[in-house]
C-alpha cells in the first residue's frame, strides 16, 4: 500500500509517495528527499538534533510520522538562508562560536529560530537556556549558544522595529 | 503495519474493535513513535486520530468549563489565555513534559494513556476533577481522569475504546490550582515526586480542596485525607503540617535510580505544601 502527500518544504511544494507508513519526517528529509542538514542524534526525542519547524512551531522530526503530515509546512536548516545571505541566527552562531563539532548545530539554530518566534525568552540568558533545553550539545558549547541566541534576538528585534519605523 | 486515519471517533473505535493484533492510537506520537522506533511496541494497526475534525480545538463548554481536543499539543495549551487563567496548574503540569519540541506534539490524552505513574500532566487533571469522554463500540461514556490509569502502562479503557476529549469543570470564583514536581536537575527530566492541589476559598478559608500525587504509587493518587487536612483552614502552619503528613502517609512508592521510597515519602509532603501555597495565593489573586 502506498501513501501520497503534499508538503510545503522550505517554501516549495513537494508531492511525496511513501511505500511505508513507518517513515519519520526525519528519515524522509535525510534519506528520501536528500536534505541531510537535519541531523539524527538519538532518534527518540531526547537530543533535539533533528529540530525543524512544522507549521512554524519547533518539533523533533524523529517523532513525527511523515504520513501524518499531508498539507504541512516544513522549514529545515536548508531553508533559512536567502541565497548567500545567512539568516541572523546563523550569523550569530558563527560570531559567538556557538558550536564545536557542529553536529547539533542545525537543530540548535532551528530551535533558536522557533524560540525567538515564540517571543517568550527575550534576551534573558536564563530563559534562553530553559527554552533551548531540548537541544543537547555534547561539546558543551552552551555559553556560545546562549550568547548567539541573545545577540540574534536583539538584532531581529531591532530589524523589526526598523521596518516599522 | 497498517496505517488508518479515520475521520470520526466512531470509525476509530470500529477499526480498533475489529483489529486482531497489536493496536495503537496515534495523537502526538511522542511515546508511540519512541516505542515503535525502539522495537518495543510494533503495532499491526496504527490509528491516527489527528484527522478527526475538532481534535485540535480548545472550546469553552456551556457551563463554563473547557473541552480540550485530544490532539491539542502542550504548546497550544500554554498559549491559550483563557485556559491558563482558569487552570494554571493543569497547564504547568503539561508544560513540564519534555522539551519545547516535544511540547509541539505531545498531548494531555497521550500523557494520560501512556499510563506512567510519573506523568506530569495527570496529577493536575486529577486535582482539577477533570473527566475524559471515551468513545467505544458501545457508544460514548464519561470517566474521571483519576480512574483512567489502573497500573503502570495500564488504563481502564477496554478494547476498541478511545479518549475523544478531555473535559475540565467550570473553575468559578476564588479558586486556584498548582502543580510542582521534584527533579534533580532544572529541565527535561521525569518526576521523582509530583503534587497538584486545586482549591476554592470562602473569604480566607479553604472551602473545597483536592490533592493529587504523582510518582509515589503505581498510579497517580487522589488523596482525600490530604484535602481534608486543609479544608476549613487558612493554610496556617498546623494545617500545612497535617497536609504534609497525610500526603506522606498516602505514598506507596518504589526505590529506583531516581529516588528511594523514603525520600519520595518525605518529599511528597514538601511538594504538597508548596503546591497548596501556590494554589492558595492564586485563588486569592483571582478574587482580588
Short mmCIF file of C-alpha atoms in Angstrom, two decimals:
data_model
loop_
_atom_site.label_atom_id
_atom_site.label_comp_id
_atom_site.label_asym_id
_atom_site.label_seq_id
_atom_site.Cartn_x
_atom_site.Cartn_y
_atom_site.Cartn_z
CA UNK A 1 0.00 0.00 0.00
CA UNK A 2 1.34 3.44 -0.85
CA UNK A 3 0.53 6.84 0.61
CA UNK A 4 0.71 10.16 -1.17
CA UNK A 5 1.03 13.50 0.50
CA UNK A 6 1.93 17.07 -0.30
CA UNK A 7 4.31 19.16 1.80
CA UNK A 8 5.45 22.74 1.51
CA UNK A 9 9.15 22.23 2.16
CA UNK A 10 11.29 25.36 2.56
CA UNK A 11 8.72 27.27 0.55
CA UNK A 12 8.40 24.82 -2.34
CA UNK A 13 5.57 22.37 -2.83
CA UNK A 14 6.62 18.70 -2.84
CA UNK A 15 4.48 15.72 -3.82
CA UNK A 16 5.64 12.65 -1.97
CA UNK A 17 4.74 8.99 -2.32
CA UNK A 18 5.60 6.69 0.58
CA UNK A 19 5.74 2.91 0.35
CA UNK A 20 5.77 2.50 4.15
CA UNK A 21 3.78 4.37 6.84
CA UNK A 22 6.59 4.00 9.39
CA UNK A 23 8.85 6.60 7.74
CA UNK A 24 9.52 9.51 10.08
CA UNK A 25 9.78 13.09 8.88
CA UNK A 26 13.49 12.88 9.75
CA UNK A 27 14.15 9.86 7.53
CA UNK A 28 12.02 11.36 4.77
CA UNK A 29 14.12 14.55 4.79
CA UNK A 30 17.52 12.88 5.01
CA UNK A 31 17.20 9.64 3.08
CA UNK A 32 14.40 10.19 0.60
CA UNK A 33 14.48 13.91 -0.24
CA UNK A 34 18.24 14.40 0.17
CA UNK A 35 18.27 17.19 2.75
CA UNK A 36 20.84 15.88 5.27
CA UNK A 37 21.16 19.18 7.18
CA UNK A 38 18.63 17.93 9.72
CA UNK A 39 20.66 15.59 11.93
CA UNK A 40 19.81 12.26 13.54
CA UNK A 41 21.16 12.04 17.07
CA UNK A 42 19.11 9.88 19.46
CA UNK A 43 16.11 9.20 17.15
CA UNK A 44 13.82 9.28 20.19
CA UNK A 45 13.07 12.89 21.01
CA UNK A 46 15.74 13.50 23.61
CA UNK A 47 18.59 15.34 21.89
CA UNK A 48 16.93 17.92 19.60
CA UNK A 49 19.43 17.47 16.71
CA UNK A 50 16.50 16.88 14.31
CA UNK A 51 14.57 20.04 15.24
CA UNK A 52 12.61 21.53 12.33
CA UNK A 53 9.71 23.98 12.15
CA UNK A 54 6.34 22.34 11.47
CA UNK A 55 3.75 24.99 10.60
CA UNK A 56 6.08 27.49 12.29
CA UNK A 57 6.47 25.54 15.56
CA UNK A 58 9.51 23.63 16.78
CA UNK A 59 9.19 19.84 16.70
CA UNK A 60 11.50 16.83 16.71
CA UNK A 61 11.41 15.41 13.17
CA UNK A 62 12.18 11.94 14.60
CA UNK A 63 8.87 11.92 16.48
CA UNK A 64 6.56 12.70 13.56
CA UNK A 65 5.43 10.13 11.01
CA UNK A 66 5.63 11.66 7.54
CA UNK A 67 2.32 10.04 6.54
CA UNK A 68 0.50 12.16 9.15
CA UNK A 69 1.77 15.47 7.74
CA UNK A 70 -0.20 15.91 4.49
CA UNK A 71 -0.57 19.64 3.80
CA UNK A 72 2.01 20.71 6.40
CA UNK A 73 4.59 23.47 6.00
CA UNK A 74 8.12 22.40 6.99
CA UNK A 75 11.21 24.58 7.35
CA UNK A 76 14.64 22.95 7.71
CA UNK A 77 18.12 24.43 8.15
CA UNK A 78 18.46 24.39 4.34
CA UNK A 79 15.56 26.83 4.08
CA UNK A 80 16.89 29.56 6.38
CA UNK A 81 19.47 31.44 4.32
CA UNK A 82 18.45 33.75 1.49
CA UNK A 83 20.93 32.68 -1.21
CA UNK A 84 24.38 33.54 0.16
CA UNK A 85 22.93 35.76 2.88
CA UNK A 86 22.72 33.86 6.13
CA UNK A 87 19.77 34.09 8.49
CA UNK A 88 20.56 36.37 11.50
CA UNK A 89 20.57 33.33 13.81
CA UNK A 90 23.12 31.58 11.58
CA UNK A 91 25.33 34.70 11.58
CA UNK A 92 25.09 34.98 15.35
CA UNK A 93 26.10 31.33 15.90
CA UNK A 94 29.24 31.88 13.81
CA UNK A 95 30.16 35.13 15.56
CA UNK A 96 29.52 33.82 19.08
CA UNK A 97 31.27 30.48 18.43
CA UNK A 98 28.04 28.64 19.24
CA UNK A 99 29.42 25.22 18.31
CA UNK A 100 32.45 22.99 18.26
CA UNK A 101 31.93 19.79 16.25
CA UNK A 102 28.78 21.20 14.65
CA UNK A 103 26.61 18.08 14.66
CA UNK A 104 23.90 19.53 16.92
CA UNK A 105 24.11 22.98 15.30
CA UNK A 106 21.32 22.73 12.68
CA UNK A 107 18.96 21.61 15.45
CA UNK A 108 20.21 24.35 17.78
CA UNK A 109 19.69 27.00 15.10
CA UNK A 110 16.19 25.79 14.14
CA UNK A 111 15.28 25.64 17.83
CA UNK A 112 16.59 29.19 18.32
CA UNK A 113 14.56 30.45 15.35
CA UNK A 114 11.48 28.82 16.90
CA UNK A 115 12.25 30.23 20.36
CA UNK A 116 12.65 33.78 19.03
CA UNK A 117 9.36 33.47 17.13
CA UNK A 118 7.63 32.31 20.32
CA UNK A 119 8.77 35.59 21.91
CA UNK A 120 8.88 34.12 25.41
CA UNK A 121 12.56 34.39 26.28
CA UNK A 122 13.65 37.82 25.06
CA UNK A 123 17.39 38.23 25.68
CA UNK A 124 17.28 36.85 29.25
CA UNK A 125 20.02 34.18 29.36
CA UNK A 126 18.22 32.08 31.98
CA UNK A 127 15.04 31.90 29.91
CA UNK A 128 17.04 31.22 26.75
CA UNK A 129 18.76 28.27 28.47
CA UNK A 130 15.37 26.96 29.58
CA UNK A 131 13.88 27.45 26.11
CA UNK A 132 16.85 25.69 24.48
CA UNK A 133 16.93 22.82 26.99
CA UNK A 134 15.57 20.38 24.40
CA UNK A 135 18.80 20.70 22.40
CA UNK A 136 21.78 18.85 23.78
CA UNK A 137 25.36 19.80 22.80
CA UNK A 138 27.87 17.10 23.77
CA UNK A 139 30.76 19.51 23.11
CA UNK A 140 29.07 21.75 25.72
CA UNK A 141 29.18 24.92 23.61
CA UNK A 142 26.26 26.21 25.67
CA UNK A 143 27.92 29.51 26.59
CA UNK A 144 28.32 30.45 22.92
CA UNK A 145 24.87 29.12 22.02
CA UNK A 146 23.21 31.29 24.67
CA UNK A 147 25.21 34.35 23.55
CA UNK A 148 24.26 33.66 19.92
CA UNK A 149 20.54 33.45 20.72
CA UNK A 150 20.75 36.65 22.80
CA UNK A 151 22.52 38.52 20.01
CA UNK A 152 20.19 37.22 17.28
CA UNK A 153 17.14 38.16 19.37
CA UNK A 154 18.42 41.74 19.76
CA UNK A 155 19.24 42.10 16.06
CA UNK A 156 15.94 40.66 14.88
CA UNK A 157 14.05 42.91 17.35
CA UNK A 158 15.96 45.96 16.09
CA UNK A 159 15.29 44.99 12.46
CA UNK A 160 11.55 44.59 13.15
CA UNK A 161 11.42 47.98 14.86
CA UNK A 162 13.41 49.49 11.98
CA UNK A 163 10.91 48.11 9.47
CA UNK A 164 8.01 49.50 11.45
CA UNK A 165 9.56 52.99 11.73
CA UNK B 1 1.89 -2.03 9.97
CA UNK B 2 -1.43 -0.76 8.65
CA UNK B 3 -1.98 3.00 8.94
CA UNK B 4 -5.54 4.28 9.40
CA UNK B 5 -6.70 7.90 9.51
CA UNK B 6 -10.42 7.81 10.29
CA UNK B 7 -12.49 10.99 10.19
CA UNK B 8 -14.69 10.18 13.22
CA UNK B 9 -14.07 8.66 16.66
CA UNK B 10 -16.81 6.12 15.94
CA UNK B 11 -14.82 4.89 12.93
CA UNK B 12 -11.63 4.86 15.01
CA UNK B 13 -13.35 2.71 17.64
CA UNK B 14 -14.73 0.36 14.95
CA UNK B 15 -11.28 -0.11 13.41
CA UNK B 16 -9.74 -0.79 16.84
CA UNK B 17 -12.51 -3.21 17.85
CA UNK B 18 -12.07 -5.21 14.62
CA UNK B 19 -8.24 -5.29 14.80
CA UNK B 20 -6.69 -8.64 15.71
CA UNK B 21 -3.08 -7.79 16.61
CA UNK B 22 -1.27 -5.01 18.43
CA UNK B 23 -3.18 -1.74 18.04
CA UNK B 24 -2.13 1.78 18.94
CA UNK B 25 -3.95 5.09 18.69
CA UNK B 26 -1.77 7.97 17.50
CA UNK B 27 -2.18 11.53 18.83
CA UNK B 28 1.05 13.49 19.29
CA UNK B 29 3.13 10.33 18.92
CA UNK B 30 5.90 11.32 21.34
CA UNK B 31 5.52 7.99 23.20
CA UNK B 32 4.17 5.79 20.39
CA UNK B 33 6.98 6.76 17.97
CA UNK B 34 9.69 6.10 20.57
CA UNK B 35 8.19 2.64 21.28
CA UNK B 36 7.85 1.95 17.55
CA UNK B 37 11.38 3.04 16.64
CA UNK B 38 12.97 1.15 19.51
CA UNK B 39 11.10 -2.01 18.53
CA UNK B 40 9.44 -2.08 21.96
CA UNK B 41 5.90 -1.95 20.53
CA UNK B 42 5.37 -2.70 16.84
CA UNK B 43 1.70 -2.06 16.08
CA UNK B 44 -0.10 -4.11 13.45
CA UNK B 45 -2.65 -1.31 13.22
CA UNK B 46 -1.85 2.35 13.90
CA UNK B 47 -4.92 4.56 14.10
CA UNK B 48 -4.11 8.26 13.62
CA UNK B 49 -6.72 10.41 15.36
CA UNK B 50 -5.43 13.79 14.18
CA UNK B 51 -7.55 13.87 11.00
CA UNK B 52 -10.75 13.84 13.06
CA UNK B 53 -12.37 17.31 12.99
CA UNK B 54 -12.16 19.22 16.29
CA UNK B 55 -9.22 17.32 17.77
CA UNK B 56 -7.07 20.48 17.76
CA UNK B 57 -9.78 22.65 19.39
CA UNK B 58 -9.94 24.14 22.88
CA UNK B 59 -13.54 25.21 23.49
CA UNK B 60 -15.42 26.64 26.45
CA UNK B 61 -18.41 24.48 27.39
CA UNK B 62 -21.90 25.86 28.11
CA UNK B 63 -21.40 25.53 31.87
CA UNK B 64 -18.12 27.49 31.74
CA UNK B 65 -15.75 24.51 31.74
CA UNK B 66 -13.36 23.54 28.96
CA UNK B 67 -13.34 20.81 26.34
CA UNK B 68 -9.84 20.05 25.04
CA UNK B 69 -9.29 18.11 21.84
CA UNK B 70 -7.08 15.03 22.03
CA UNK B 71 -4.52 16.35 19.51
CA UNK B 72 -4.02 19.75 21.20
CA UNK B 73 -0.27 19.92 21.90
CA UNK B 74 1.15 21.23 25.17
CA UNK B 75 2.45 24.35 23.43
CA UNK B 76 -1.11 25.27 22.41
CA UNK B 77 -2.38 24.87 25.97
CA UNK B 78 0.32 27.25 27.20
CA UNK B 79 -0.62 29.79 24.52
CA UNK B 80 -4.34 29.76 25.42
CA UNK B 81 -5.02 32.74 27.70
CA UNK B 82 -8.44 31.60 28.93
CA UNK B 83 -7.30 28.13 29.88
CA UNK B 84 -4.13 29.45 31.57
CA UNK B 85 -6.26 31.84 33.63
CA UNK B 86 -8.74 29.17 34.77
CA UNK B 87 -6.45 26.14 35.22
CA UNK B 88 -2.80 27.27 35.50
CA UNK B 89 -1.89 24.10 37.43
CA UNK B 90 -3.17 21.84 34.66
CA UNK B 91 -1.26 23.84 32.04
CA UNK B 92 2.00 23.97 34.03
CA UNK B 93 1.90 20.20 34.53
CA UNK B 94 1.63 19.58 30.79
CA UNK B 95 4.34 22.16 30.05
CA UNK B 96 6.82 20.17 32.16
CA UNK B 97 6.55 17.19 29.78
CA UNK B 98 9.73 17.06 27.65
CA UNK B 99 11.27 19.90 25.68
CA UNK B 100 9.58 22.70 23.72
CA UNK B 101 9.97 20.48 20.63
CA UNK B 102 8.16 17.63 22.38
CA UNK B 103 5.56 20.19 23.51
CA UNK B 104 4.91 20.93 19.85
CA UNK B 105 3.35 17.45 19.53
CA UNK B 106 2.71 15.89 22.96
CA UNK B 107 -0.88 15.83 24.25
CA UNK B 108 -2.78 15.52 27.54
CA UNK B 109 -4.64 12.46 26.24
CA UNK B 110 -1.39 10.76 25.24
CA UNK B 111 0.32 11.51 28.55
CA UNK B 112 -2.70 10.02 30.33
CA UNK B 113 -2.99 6.90 28.13
CA UNK B 114 0.75 6.19 28.30
CA UNK B 115 -0.07 5.27 31.89
CA UNK B 116 3.15 6.37 33.57
CA UNK B 117 2.78 6.84 37.35
CA UNK B 118 5.12 9.83 36.90
CA UNK B 119 3.15 11.51 34.07
CA UNK B 120 3.46 15.24 34.81
CA UNK B 121 0.08 16.30 33.38
CA UNK B 122 -2.04 13.76 35.25
CA UNK B 123 -1.93 14.98 38.90
CA UNK B 124 -3.14 18.43 37.77
CA UNK B 125 -6.04 16.88 35.85
CA UNK B 126 -6.95 14.65 38.81
CA UNK B 127 -6.84 17.57 41.27
CA UNK B 128 -8.97 19.62 38.88
CA UNK B 129 -11.63 16.90 38.78
CA UNK B 130 -11.25 16.53 35.01
CA UNK B 131 -13.09 13.83 33.13
CA UNK B 132 -12.46 12.15 29.80
CA UNK B 133 -15.04 11.43 27.14
CA UNK B 134 -14.49 7.89 25.86
CA UNK B 135 -15.83 6.65 22.53
CA UNK B 136 -16.14 2.91 22.05
CA UNK B 137 -18.03 0.31 20.05
CA UNK B 138 -20.93 0.63 22.51
CA UNK B 139 -21.13 4.44 22.31
CA UNK B 140 -19.64 7.16 24.49
CA UNK B 141 -19.12 7.32 28.24
CA UNK B 142 -17.51 9.70 30.68
CA UNK B 143 -14.88 8.71 33.25
CA UNK B 144 -12.98 10.74 35.86
CA UNK B 145 -9.29 11.11 34.89
CA UNK B 146 -8.45 9.66 38.34
CA UNK B 147 -9.99 6.34 37.22
CA UNK B 148 -8.24 6.09 33.85
CA UNK B 149 -4.83 4.73 34.99
CA UNK B 150 -5.12 1.34 36.71
CA UNK B 151 -1.40 0.46 36.89
CA UNK B 152 1.90 1.33 35.23
CA UNK B 153 1.20 1.37 31.48
CA UNK B 154 -2.39 0.18 32.00
CA UNK B 155 -5.66 2.09 31.65
CA UNK B 156 -9.34 1.38 32.30
CA UNK B 157 -10.11 1.65 28.58
CA UNK B 158 -11.35 -1.60 27.05
CA UNK B 159 -10.62 -2.93 23.56
CA UNK B 160 -11.89 -0.54 20.92
CA UNK B 161 -12.28 2.37 23.32
CA UNK B 162 -10.53 5.68 22.70
CA UNK B 163 -10.45 9.00 24.56
CA UNK B 164 -12.30 11.52 22.39
CA UNK B 165 -11.95 14.65 24.59
CA UNK B 166 -10.64 15.92 27.94
CA UNK B 167 -13.21 17.93 29.91
CA UNK B 168 -12.34 20.39 32.69
CA UNK B 169 -15.12 21.57 35.02
CA UNK B 170 -16.03 25.26 35.37
CA UNK B 171 -13.41 26.99 37.51
CA UNK B 172 -15.66 29.50 39.25
CA UNK B 173 -14.56 32.34 41.54
CA UNK B 174 -11.91 32.43 44.28
CA UNK B 175 -10.25 29.25 43.16
CA UNK B 176 -6.75 28.22 42.14
CA UNK B 177 -4.62 25.21 41.29
CA UNK B 178 -0.91 24.39 41.02
CA UNK B 179 1.43 21.54 40.13
CA UNK B 180 5.01 21.06 41.30
CA UNK B 181 7.44 18.24 40.77
CA UNK B 182 10.80 17.34 42.23
CA UNK B 183 13.63 16.52 39.80
CA UNK B 184 17.39 16.62 40.46
CA UNK B 185 18.02 18.97 37.51
CA UNK B 186 16.19 22.02 36.18
CA UNK B 187 14.65 20.75 32.90
CA UNK B 188 13.99 17.68 30.78
CA UNK B 189 13.56 15.04 33.46
CA UNK B 190 10.99 12.59 34.84
CA UNK B 191 9.26 13.46 38.12
CA UNK B 192 10.68 11.82 41.24
CA UNK B 193 7.59 13.15 43.05
CA UNK B 194 4.77 15.35 41.71
CA UNK B 195 1.99 17.11 43.63
CA UNK B 196 -1.07 19.02 42.46
CA UNK B 197 -3.54 20.98 44.56
CA UNK B 198 -6.80 22.59 43.49
CA UNK B 199 -8.83 24.58 46.00
CA UNK B 200 -11.62 27.11 46.44
CA UNK B 201 -11.85 29.82 49.11
CA UNK B 202 -14.68 31.27 51.12
CA UNK B 203 -13.11 34.52 52.34
CA UNK B 204 -9.64 33.44 53.51
CA UNK B 205 -10.79 29.94 54.42
CA UNK B 206 -10.42 26.94 52.16
CA UNK B 207 -13.91 25.66 51.35
CA UNK B 208 -13.01 22.85 48.94
CA UNK B 209 -9.75 21.13 48.04
CA UNK B 210 -8.38 18.22 46.01
CA UNK B 211 -4.82 16.95 46.36
CA UNK B 212 -3.20 14.55 43.86
CA UNK B 213 0.25 12.94 43.99
CA UNK B 214 2.34 11.51 41.15
CA UNK B 215 5.28 9.07 41.04
CA UNK B 216 4.67 7.79 44.58
CA UNK B 217 2.44 4.77 43.78
CA UNK B 218 1.55 2.53 40.79
CA UNK B 219 -0.99 5.17 39.70
CA UNK B 220 -1.50 8.87 40.37
CA UNK B 221 -3.24 9.18 43.74
CA UNK B 222 -6.16 11.37 44.76
CA UNK B 223 -5.57 11.83 48.50
CA UNK B 224 -8.81 12.70 50.30
CA UNK B 225 -7.11 12.85 53.73
CA UNK B 226 -4.67 15.47 52.47
CA UNK B 227 -7.55 17.61 51.18
CA UNK B 228 -9.44 17.22 54.46
CA UNK B 229 -6.35 18.44 56.32
CA UNK B 230 -6.62 21.89 54.73
CA UNK B 231 -10.39 22.35 54.23
CA UNK B 232 -11.73 24.79 56.81
CA UNK B 233 -8.29 26.32 57.41
CA UNK B 234 -6.45 29.40 56.16
CA UNK B 235 -3.43 27.20 55.39
CA UNK B 236 -1.79 28.01 58.72
CA UNK B 237 1.28 26.09 59.90
CA UNK B 238 -0.65 23.32 61.64
CA UNK B 239 -2.83 22.77 58.54
CA UNK B 240 0.33 22.63 56.42
CA UNK B 241 1.87 20.05 58.75
CA UNK B 242 -1.31 17.95 58.64
CA UNK B 243 -1.35 18.21 54.82
CA UNK B 244 2.27 17.04 54.58
CA UNK B 245 1.67 14.16 57.00
CA UNK B 246 -1.43 12.99 55.10
CA UNK B 247 0.34 13.23 51.73
CA UNK B 248 3.35 11.27 53.00
CA UNK B 249 1.09 8.65 54.61
CA UNK B 250 -0.70 8.01 51.29
CA UNK B 251 2.52 7.19 49.40
CA UNK B 252 3.34 3.66 48.29
CA UNK B 253 6.48 4.32 46.24
CA UNK B 254 9.29 2.19 44.86
CA UNK B 255 13.03 2.57 45.27
CA UNK B 256 14.68 3.27 41.94
CA UNK B 257 17.65 5.09 40.48
CA UNK B 258 15.75 8.39 40.59
CA UNK B 259 14.93 8.25 44.30
CA UNK B 260 14.44 5.98 47.28
CA UNK B 261 11.00 5.21 48.68
CA UNK B 262 11.88 7.01 51.93
CA UNK B 263 12.96 10.12 50.00
CA UNK B 264 9.77 10.12 47.90
CA UNK B 265 7.57 9.82 51.01
CA UNK B 266 9.33 12.78 52.64
CA UNK B 267 9.34 14.96 49.52
CA UNK B 268 5.67 14.25 48.71
CA UNK B 269 4.72 16.15 51.86
CA UNK B 270 7.00 19.06 50.97
CA UNK B 271 5.70 19.28 47.38
CA UNK B 272 2.07 19.10 48.56
CA UNK B 273 2.65 22.01 50.95
CA UNK B 274 4.35 24.17 48.35
CA UNK B 275 1.70 23.42 45.69
CA UNK B 276 -1.05 24.22 48.20
CA UNK B 277 0.57 27.58 48.95
CA UNK B 278 0.76 28.50 45.26
CA UNK B 279 -2.84 27.38 44.64
CA UNK B 280 -3.99 29.39 47.68
CA UNK B 281 -2.18 32.53 46.51
CA UNK B 282 -3.63 32.11 43.01
CA UNK B 283 -7.12 31.78 44.47
CA UNK B 284 -6.59 34.97 46.48
CA UNK B 285 -5.16 36.79 43.48
CA UNK B 286 -8.00 35.69 41.25
CA UNK B 287 -10.53 37.01 43.77
CA UNK B 288 -8.74 40.32 44.36
#
